[in-house]
Amino acid sequence: MDYAIALVPGDGIGPEVLGPATEVLDVVGDHYGHVFHYVELEAGGKAIDSCGEPLPRETLEAAKQCDALLLGAVGGPKWDTLPGQLRPERALLGLRAGLGVFANLRPAALLPQLKDACPLKDEVLCRSNPQGKPHFDLLIVRELTGGLYFGARGRGNEGKSAFDTETYSWEEIERVLRIGYTAARLRRKRLCVVDKANVLESSRLWREVAAAVAQEYQDIETSYLYVDNCAMQLIRAPGQFDVIVTSNLFGDILSDEASVLTGSIGMLPSASLSSFVPGHKGPMGMYEPIHGSAPDIAGQDIANPLGTILSGAMLLRYSFNLEEAAAAVEAAVQTVLDAGLRTKDILNRSAVYGTEKKEKTEKLVGTKAMGEAVCRALAQTWA
Ligand code: NAD
């Protein structure tokens, strides 16, 4: 089958991590007889430089014609002093809103190969894990097109005061909760709504909506947690969580926190969806690693491409319903980690946190070599 994939390489390490991800997709396409047509589009700092705005209209229109969008990352110090509306990150908000992808799925699991890269002790990892094992596997479902990032904002008092607004409608909360519940049904059937209902009115609405929607998902255990407590529980006992559903702002922050527990922010993928019906080809979705453009390491061939490669796997699963292909990519990533291949971010953390001397069995590789290794692992699976 033929598929059109919009590619937004973006800035910093964005193009470096996107290259390996498309190479992996091509290996998958060759094996399964699918053709992926890539439509490369500009957004972010690159687009500001070439046409003066972070999200050119042509980019959004062209993206809408594709079956899925895969993005590297946008932003960087070069554009940091521009006014808010012209910052590269506005491109992300514009794409998410323009494509109507309101639910951002961010899985964060501790792979056994990277256990030593996790900063938590075994006893902490075992705590609250149902099997008592040093492991966690959670999914953060972040609302993506509402809340503080999309509310009214501005300055007053000649620039000496500022405001941002958190607004949520019943419908916005309900639809993201339903995606969370759908995901929970495929997992361990537990869903935690994270908010700040002791202070924020918008959070109190989240609780009301959740209480109503939960009635339809009696097979799922629903719980509630304030965001400050959740931030604490994530490092105290991450194994207690299955699916977390939360607002745009809280999801952004909590998923970065969770990423550190998995070894590196470079490992984690994400999928932004407008609907989720398991086992069916989804509508246009947007896929990207959860990290940013990492200007500090750009151009050095040291960025970890696995988060982007795994975002490609999510694309195969959610937008194209190619479950077998998605699982093959995920297995290939595990194979290269089993073989001891590590980009600098995960090798370094092993050395810092590991309980054993792992450096001898781990081999430092660059961005390109890591991507090539995943391609080879896939080819070997099918040899
Ligand atoms: P960041 O995620 O870019 O980097 C945080 C830290 O993680 C850095 O030390 C970086 O080197 C490291 N890191 C990130 N990705 C990595 C990878 N794949 N491999 C190895 N190490 C990795 O966050 P930041 O420094 O806060 O932001 C940098 C720029 O990215 C800013 O302009 C920010 O606005 C932008 N940003 C973009 C997105 C996006 O495009 N989705 C998301 C977050 C931040």
Short mmCIF file of C-alpha atoms and ligand atoms in Angstrom, two decimals:
data_model
loop_
_atom_site.label_atom_id
_atom_site.label_comp_id
_atom_site.label_asym_id
_atom_site.label_seq_id
_atom_site.Cartn_x
_atom_site.Cartn_y
_atom_site.Cartn_z
CA MET A 1 0.00 0.00 0.00
CA ASP A 2 1.11 3.61 -0.55
CA TYR A 3 1.20 6.11 2.30
CA ALA A 4 2.12 9.80 2.36
CA ILE A 5 4.14 10.88 5.39
CA ALA A 6 4.78 14.56 6.04
CA LEU A 7 8.29 15.06 7.40
CA VAL A 8 9.20 18.10 9.46
CA PRO A 9 12.89 17.79 10.34
CA GLY A 10 12.94 21.17 12.12
CA ASP A 11 15.97 22.52 13.97
CA GLY A 12 18.94 21.42 16.05
CA ILE A 13 19.07 17.63 16.30
CA GLY A 14 15.67 17.35 14.56
CA PRO A 15 17.06 16.47 11.10
CA GLU A 16 19.70 14.17 12.66
CA VAL A 17 17.14 12.01 14.48
CA LEU A 18 14.57 12.06 11.69
CA GLY A 19 17.01 10.58 9.13
CA PRO A 20 17.46 7.25 10.96
CA ALA A 21 13.70 7.08 11.61
CA THR A 22 12.86 7.27 7.90
CA GLU A 23 15.58 4.73 7.09
CA VAL A 24 13.92 2.33 9.52
CA LEU A 25 10.51 3.01 7.97
CA ASP A 26 11.94 2.27 4.53
CA VAL A 27 13.29 -1.10 5.70
CA VAL A 28 9.80 -1.87 7.06
CA GLY A 29 8.19 -0.71 3.81
CA ASP A 30 10.52 -2.89 1.70
CA HIS A 31 9.72 -5.94 3.77
CA TYR A 32 5.95 -5.54 3.93
CA GLY A 33 5.50 -4.13 0.41
CA HIS A 34 4.43 -0.65 1.51
CA VAL A 35 5.69 2.52 -0.11
CA PHE A 36 6.13 5.54 2.10
CA HIS A 37 6.13 8.80 0.14
CA TYR A 38 7.84 11.52 2.15
CA VAL A 39 6.74 15.12 1.81
CA GLU A 40 9.41 17.28 3.45
CA LEU A 41 8.00 20.44 5.02
CA GLU A 42 9.46 23.46 6.77
CA ALA A 43 8.43 24.59 10.24
CA GLY A 44 10.10 26.13 13.27
CA GLY A 45 13.28 28.16 13.15
CA LYS A 46 14.13 26.98 9.67
CA ALA A 47 10.82 28.32 8.38
CA ILE A 48 11.32 31.62 10.22
CA ASP A 49 14.66 32.00 8.43
CA SER A 50 13.30 31.14 5.01
CA CYS A 51 9.87 32.80 5.06
CA GLY A 52 9.53 34.83 8.25
CA GLU A 53 6.99 32.67 10.11
CA PRO A 54 7.26 29.48 12.18
CA LEU A 55 4.39 27.67 10.47
CA PRO A 56 3.86 28.69 6.84
CA ARG A 57 0.31 28.11 5.63
CA GLU A 58 1.62 25.82 2.87
CA THR A 59 3.19 23.55 5.50
CA LEU A 60 -0.08 23.06 7.36
CA GLU A 61 -2.07 22.60 4.16
CA ALA A 62 0.42 20.07 2.76
CA ALA A 63 0.52 18.20 6.08
CA LYS A 64 -3.27 17.88 6.06
CA GLN A 65 -3.05 16.05 2.72
CA CYS A 66 -0.75 13.37 4.19
CA ASP A 67 -1.63 10.22 6.14
CA ALA A 68 0.67 11.05 9.05
CA LEU A 69 3.30 13.54 10.13
CA LEU A 70 6.68 12.74 11.64
CA LEU A 71 8.52 15.62 13.29
CA GLY A 72 12.08 15.95 14.64
CA ALA A 73 12.11 19.01 16.90
CA VAL A 74 12.00 22.78 16.57
CA GLY A 75 13.60 25.72 18.33
CA GLY A 76 16.98 27.01 19.34
CA PRO A 77 18.80 29.98 20.86
CA LYS A 78 18.94 31.81 17.52
CA TRP A 79 15.19 32.47 17.72
CA ASP A 80 14.81 32.78 21.51
CA THR A 81 14.51 36.56 21.54
CA LEU A 82 11.69 36.73 19.00
CA PRO A 83 8.22 37.73 20.27
CA GLY A 84 6.03 34.79 21.38
CA GLN A 85 3.94 34.55 18.20
CA LEU A 86 7.07 34.28 16.07
CA ARG A 87 8.92 31.70 18.17
CA PRO A 88 9.62 28.32 16.50
CA GLU A 89 7.57 26.51 19.17
CA ARG A 90 4.43 28.25 17.84
CA ALA A 91 4.75 25.90 14.86
CA LEU A 92 4.06 22.94 17.16
CA LEU A 93 0.96 24.56 18.61
CA GLY A 94 -0.22 25.51 15.10
CA LEU A 95 0.31 21.99 13.75
CA ARG A 96 -1.42 20.35 16.70
CA ALA A 97 -4.39 22.71 16.53
CA GLY A 98 -4.50 22.72 12.70
CA LEU A 99 -4.45 18.93 12.51
CA GLY A 100 -6.92 18.63 15.40
CA VAL A 101 -4.69 16.18 17.28
CA PHE A 102 -5.85 16.76 20.85
CA ALA A 103 -4.53 13.67 22.65
CA ASN A 104 -0.81 13.17 23.08
CA LEU A 105 0.17 9.62 24.05
CA ARG A 106 3.54 9.47 25.78
CA PRO A 107 4.55 5.97 26.87
CA ALA A 108 7.37 5.74 29.41
CA ALA A 109 8.58 2.28 30.31
CA LEU A 110 11.84 1.17 31.87
CA LEU A 111 13.44 -1.24 29.42
CA PRO A 112 15.36 -4.00 31.20
CA GLN A 113 18.47 -3.15 29.15
CA LEU A 114 18.44 0.40 30.52
CA LYS A 115 17.68 -0.40 34.14
CA ASP A 116 21.10 0.84 35.17
CA ALA A 117 20.45 4.13 33.40
CA CYS A 118 17.48 4.78 35.69
CA PRO A 119 18.40 7.05 38.61
CA LEU A 120 16.08 5.19 41.01
CA LYS A 121 17.21 2.40 43.34
CA ASP A 122 15.77 -1.10 42.87
CA GLU A 123 13.82 -0.88 46.13
CA VAL A 124 12.13 2.28 44.85
CA LEU A 125 11.33 0.67 41.51
CA CYS A 126 9.92 -2.43 43.22
CA ARG A 127 7.71 -0.34 45.49
CA SER A 128 4.13 -0.30 44.20
CA ASN A 129 5.00 -2.47 41.23
CA PRO A 130 2.28 -5.13 41.21
CA GLN A 131 4.85 -7.89 40.60
CA GLY A 132 7.35 -6.38 43.05
CA LYS A 133 9.86 -6.12 40.21
CA PRO A 134 12.22 -3.20 39.52
CA HIS A 135 10.12 -2.00 36.63
CA PHE A 136 7.51 0.52 35.54
CA ASP A 137 5.45 0.94 32.39
CA LEU A 138 3.19 3.94 32.23
CA LEU A 139 1.42 5.98 29.61
CA ILE A 140 0.84 9.69 29.98
CA VAL A 141 -2.08 10.97 27.92
CA ARG A 142 -1.64 14.71 27.69
CA GLU A 143 -4.37 17.05 26.46
CA LEU A 144 -2.71 18.88 23.60
CA THR A 145 -4.81 21.62 22.06
CA GLY A 146 -6.31 23.41 25.04
CA GLY A 147 -5.44 24.76 28.46
CA LEU A 148 -2.70 27.20 29.32
CA TYR A 149 -0.79 26.83 26.07
CA PHE A 150 -3.78 27.94 24.01
CA GLY A 151 -5.53 30.35 26.39
CA ALA A 152 -5.58 34.14 26.23
CA ARG A 153 -2.30 35.72 27.26
CA GLY A 154 -0.84 39.14 27.36
CA ARG A 155 0.98 41.90 29.11
CA GLY A 156 -0.26 44.87 31.08
CA ASN A 157 1.20 47.68 33.11
CA GLU A 158 3.54 48.68 30.27
CA GLY A 159 4.95 45.19 30.10
CA LYS A 160 5.53 44.90 33.83
CA SER A 161 2.72 42.37 34.40
CA ALA A 162 1.73 39.32 32.39
CA PHE A 163 -1.03 36.72 32.30
CA ASP A 164 -1.78 33.34 30.74
CA THR A 165 -5.19 31.66 30.93
CA GLU A 166 -6.20 28.05 31.50
CA THR A 167 -9.57 27.36 29.87
CA TYR A 168 -11.12 23.94 29.30
CA SER A 169 -14.54 22.98 28.03
CA TRP A 170 -16.41 19.83 29.09
CA GLU A 171 -16.01 18.43 25.54
CA GLU A 172 -12.25 19.00 25.44
CA ILE A 173 -11.78 17.12 28.70
CA GLU A 174 -14.23 14.35 27.83
CA ARG A 175 -12.66 13.45 24.47
CA VAL A 176 -9.13 13.16 25.86
CA LEU A 177 -10.38 11.12 28.81
CA ARG A 178 -12.10 8.72 26.41
CA ILE A 179 -8.81 8.17 24.58
CA GLY A 180 -7.16 7.55 27.95
CA TYR A 181 -9.82 4.99 28.90
CA THR A 182 -9.52 3.28 25.51
CA ALA A 183 -5.77 2.98 26.04
CA ALA A 184 -6.27 1.76 29.62
CA ARG A 185 -8.51 -1.07 28.37
CA LEU A 186 -5.58 -2.37 26.32
CA ARG A 187 -3.24 -2.11 29.29
CA ARG A 188 -3.63 -2.80 33.01
CA LYS A 189 -7.04 -1.12 33.32
CA ARG A 190 -6.04 1.67 35.69
CA LEU A 191 -6.41 5.37 34.97
CA CYS A 192 -5.29 8.27 37.13
CA VAL A 193 -6.60 11.78 36.48
CA VAL A 194 -3.93 14.31 37.46
CA ASP A 195 -4.94 17.90 38.22
CA LYS A 196 -4.74 20.67 40.80
CA ALA A 197 -8.38 20.59 41.85
CA ASN A 198 -7.58 21.93 45.32
CA VAL A 199 -6.70 25.28 43.70
CA LEU A 200 -7.77 25.53 40.07
CA GLU A 201 -11.38 25.83 38.86
CA SER A 202 -10.43 24.25 35.52
CA SER A 203 -9.12 21.23 37.44
CA ARG A 204 -12.39 20.96 39.34
CA LEU A 205 -14.14 20.70 35.97
CA TRP A 206 -11.67 17.94 34.99
CA ARG A 207 -12.80 15.99 38.07
CA GLU A 208 -16.49 16.49 37.30
CA VAL A 209 -16.06 15.30 33.73
CA ALA A 210 -13.91 12.37 34.82
CA ALA A 211 -16.51 11.30 37.40
CA ALA A 212 -19.18 11.29 34.68
CA VAL A 213 -17.10 9.53 32.00
CA ALA A 214 -15.81 6.94 34.50
CA GLN A 215 -19.39 5.60 34.81
CA GLU A 216 -19.06 4.23 31.28
CA TYR A 217 -15.75 2.53 32.04
CA GLN A 218 -16.61 0.55 35.16
CA ASP A 219 -14.01 -2.07 34.19
CA ILE A 220 -11.29 0.57 34.64
CA GLU A 221 -10.14 1.63 38.11
CA THR A 222 -10.21 5.45 38.15
CA SER A 223 -8.17 7.45 40.65
CA TYR A 224 -7.32 11.13 41.15
CA LEU A 225 -4.08 12.82 42.14
CA TYR A 226 -2.95 16.41 42.54
CA VAL A 227 -0.13 17.21 40.17
CA ASP A 228 2.37 18.07 42.90
CA ASN A 229 1.73 14.70 44.54
CA CYS A 230 1.98 12.97 41.16
CA ALA A 231 5.38 14.58 40.51
CA MET A 232 6.49 13.17 43.86
CA GLN A 233 4.92 9.72 43.33
CA LEU A 234 6.65 9.35 39.97
CA ILE A 235 10.03 9.31 41.68
CA ARG A 236 8.80 7.61 44.85
CA ALA A 237 6.97 4.69 43.26
CA PRO A 238 6.52 4.91 39.48
CA GLY A 239 5.30 1.30 39.31
CA GLN A 240 1.92 2.34 40.74
CA PHE A 241 0.92 4.10 37.51
CA ASP A 242 -0.70 2.66 34.41
CA VAL A 243 -2.42 5.44 32.42
CA ILE A 244 -2.22 9.06 33.55
CA VAL A 245 -4.55 11.57 31.87
CA THR A 246 -3.82 15.22 32.42
CA SER A 247 -3.84 18.74 31.01
CA ASN A 248 -1.50 20.25 28.47
CA LEU A 249 0.81 21.96 30.97
CA PHE A 250 0.91 19.18 33.56
CA GLY A 251 1.43 16.52 30.87
CA ASP A 252 4.32 18.43 29.37
CA ILE A 253 6.13 18.60 32.69
CA LEU A 254 5.29 15.14 34.06
CA SER A 255 6.34 13.38 30.86
CA ASP A 256 9.76 15.04 30.95
CA GLU A 257 10.09 13.89 34.56
CA ALA A 258 9.07 10.35 33.61
CA SER A 259 11.56 10.37 30.73
CA VAL A 260 14.50 10.76 33.09
CA LEU A 261 13.40 7.59 34.87
CA THR A 262 13.61 5.63 31.61
CA GLY A 263 17.27 6.52 31.18
CA SER A 264 17.11 9.45 28.78
CA ILE A 265 14.68 11.87 27.23
CA GLY A 266 16.11 10.70 23.90
CA MET A 267 14.40 7.32 24.29
CA LEU A 268 10.78 8.43 24.39
CA PRO A 269 8.32 8.62 21.50
CA SER A 270 4.92 10.24 21.29
CA ALA A 271 1.78 10.11 19.19
CA SER A 272 -0.74 12.93 18.87
CA LEU A 273 -4.15 11.71 17.80
CA SER A 274 -7.64 12.96 17.09
CA SER A 275 -9.22 9.55 17.61
CA PHE A 276 -8.19 6.07 18.67
CA VAL A 277 -10.09 2.97 17.67
CA PRO A 278 -7.83 -0.02 18.36
CA GLY A 279 -7.33 -2.29 15.37
CA HIS A 280 -8.40 0.34 12.84
CA LYS A 281 -6.44 2.68 10.59
CA GLY A 282 -6.50 6.05 12.31
CA PRO A 283 -6.91 9.51 10.85
CA MET A 284 -3.94 11.85 10.36
CA GLY A 285 -1.69 11.66 13.41
CA MET A 286 1.41 13.58 14.42
CA TYR A 287 4.41 11.68 15.75
CA GLU A 288 7.52 13.08 17.41
CA PRO A 289 10.05 12.29 20.12
CA ILE A 290 9.25 14.10 23.36
CA HIS A 291 12.60 15.88 23.45
CA GLY A 292 13.39 19.28 21.99
CA SER A 293 16.00 20.38 19.47
CA ALA A 294 18.87 19.93 21.96
CA PRO A 295 21.03 22.75 20.52
CA ASP A 296 23.80 21.81 22.98
CA ILE A 297 24.50 18.58 21.08
CA ALA A 298 23.31 19.43 17.55
CA GLY A 299 25.57 18.58 14.61
CA GLN A 300 27.80 16.20 16.57
CA ASP A 301 26.23 12.86 15.63
CA ILE A 302 25.66 12.05 19.31
CA ALA A 303 21.88 12.52 19.66
CA ASN A 304 19.85 9.45 20.53
CA PRO A 305 17.55 8.65 17.56
CA LEU A 306 15.61 5.88 19.34
CA GLY A 307 12.78 8.15 20.54
CA THR A 308 12.17 9.21 16.94
CA ILE A 309 12.49 5.66 15.61
CA LEU A 310 9.95 4.54 18.22
CA SER A 311 7.71 7.45 17.18
CA GLY A 312 7.84 5.89 13.71
CA ALA A 313 6.64 2.63 15.28
CA MET A 314 3.72 4.49 16.88
CA LEU A 315 2.94 6.00 13.47
CA LEU A 316 2.78 2.53 11.94
CA ARG A 317 0.49 1.34 14.74
CA TYR A 318 -1.92 4.23 15.20
CA SER A 319 -2.19 5.88 11.79
CA PHE A 320 -1.63 2.88 9.51
CA ASN A 321 -2.81 0.00 11.75
CA LEU A 322 0.39 -1.93 10.88
CA GLU A 323 0.73 -3.59 14.28
CA GLU A 324 3.15 -6.31 13.18
CA ALA A 325 5.49 -3.76 11.60
CA ALA A 326 5.30 -1.50 14.66
CA ALA A 327 6.12 -4.38 16.98
CA ALA A 328 9.03 -5.40 14.74
CA VAL A 329 10.57 -1.92 15.02
CA GLU A 330 10.14 -1.96 18.81
CA ALA A 331 11.74 -5.41 19.00
CA ALA A 332 14.65 -4.24 16.81
CA VAL A 333 15.30 -1.38 19.22
CA GLN A 334 15.44 -3.90 22.07
CA THR A 335 17.83 -6.06 20.02
CA VAL A 336 20.35 -3.24 19.56
CA LEU A 337 20.14 -2.39 23.25
CA ASP A 338 20.60 -6.09 24.08
CA ALA A 339 23.73 -6.00 21.92
CA GLY A 340 25.05 -3.23 24.19
CA LEU A 341 24.84 -0.36 21.71
CA ARG A 342 24.41 2.97 23.48
CA THR A 343 24.35 6.58 22.41
CA LYS A 344 26.20 8.95 24.72
CA ASP A 345 23.14 9.93 26.77
CA ILE A 346 22.32 6.38 27.88
CA LEU A 347 25.94 5.24 28.20
CA ASN A 348 26.80 8.14 30.45
CA ARG A 349 23.84 7.57 32.72
CA SER A 350 24.72 3.89 33.08
CA ALA A 351 28.17 4.90 34.26
CA VAL A 352 26.71 7.32 36.79
CA TYR A 353 23.84 5.26 38.15
CA GLY A 354 24.74 1.67 37.33
CA THR A 355 25.38 -0.73 40.12
CA GLU A 356 27.76 -2.83 38.01
CA LYS A 357 30.56 -1.83 35.70
CA LYS A 358 28.72 -1.85 32.40
CA GLU A 359 31.11 0.19 30.30
CA LYS A 360 32.94 -2.91 29.10
CA THR A 361 29.81 -4.53 27.67
CA GLU A 362 28.31 -1.32 26.33
CA LYS A 363 29.51 0.16 23.08
CA LEU A 364 29.27 3.88 22.37
CA VAL A 365 27.72 4.62 18.98
CA GLY A 366 26.63 7.80 17.22
CA THR A 367 23.22 8.80 15.89
CA LYS A 368 23.73 7.37 12.41
CA ALA A 369 25.30 4.13 13.62
CA MET A 370 22.44 3.56 16.05
CA GLY A 371 19.91 4.00 13.22
CA GLU A 372 21.87 1.63 10.97
CA ALA A 373 22.00 -0.95 13.76
CA VAL A 374 18.20 -0.86 14.13
CA CYS A 375 17.86 -1.34 10.34
CA ARG A 376 20.25 -4.31 10.48
CA ALA A 377 18.38 -5.81 13.43
CA LEU A 378 15.13 -5.57 11.47
CA ALA A 379 16.70 -7.17 8.41
CA GLN A 380 18.06 -10.01 10.57
CA THR A 381 14.60 -10.60 12.05
CA TRP A 382 13.30 -11.35 8.59
CA ALA A 383 16.42 -13.10 7.22
P1 NAD B 1 15.70 19.46 24.98
O1 NAD B 1 14.79 18.30 25.08
O2 NAD B 1 16.05 19.93 23.62
O3 NAD B 1 17.07 19.13 25.74
C1 NAD B 1 17.11 18.83 27.12
C2 NAD B 1 18.38 18.01 27.42
O4 NAD B 1 18.22 16.70 26.90
C3 NAD B 1 19.63 18.58 26.73
O5 NAD B 1 20.73 18.37 27.59
C4 NAD B 1 19.79 17.73 25.50
O6 NAD B 1 21.12 17.61 25.04
C5 NAD B 1 19.22 16.39 25.95
N1 NAD B 1 18.59 15.67 24.84
C6 NAD B 1 17.41 15.97 24.25
N2 NAD B 1 17.17 15.12 23.27
C7 NAD B 1 18.19 14.25 23.22
C8 NAD B 1 18.51 13.12 22.41
N3 NAD B 1 17.70 12.72 21.41
N4 NAD B 1 19.67 12.47 22.64
C9 NAD B 1 20.48 12.85 23.61
N5 NAD B 1 20.23 13.91 24.43
C10 NAD B 1 19.10 14.60 24.23
O7 NAD B 1 15.03 20.63 25.84
P2 NAD B 1 15.48 22.16 26.02
O8 NAD B 1 16.97 22.25 26.14
O9 NAD B 1 14.64 22.67 27.11
O10 NAD B 1 15.03 22.89 24.69
C11 NAD B 1 15.87 23.13 23.56
C12 NAD B 1 15.03 23.75 22.45
O11 NAD B 1 14.04 22.81 22.01
C13 NAD B 1 14.26 24.99 22.89
O12 NAD B 1 14.27 25.92 21.84
C14 NAD B 1 12.86 24.47 23.16
O13 NAD B 1 11.88 25.45 23.04
C15 NAD B 1 12.75 23.42 22.07
N6 NAD B 1 11.78 22.35 22.35
C16 NAD B 1 11.16 21.81 21.27
C17 NAD B 1 10.30 20.75 21.44
C18 NAD B 1 9.69 20.13 20.22
O14 NAD B 1 10.09 20.45 19.11
N7 NAD B 1 8.73 19.22 20.36
C19 NAD B 1 10.07 20.22 22.71
C20 NAD B 1 10.76 20.76 23.80
C21 NAD B 1 11.61 21.84 23.61
#
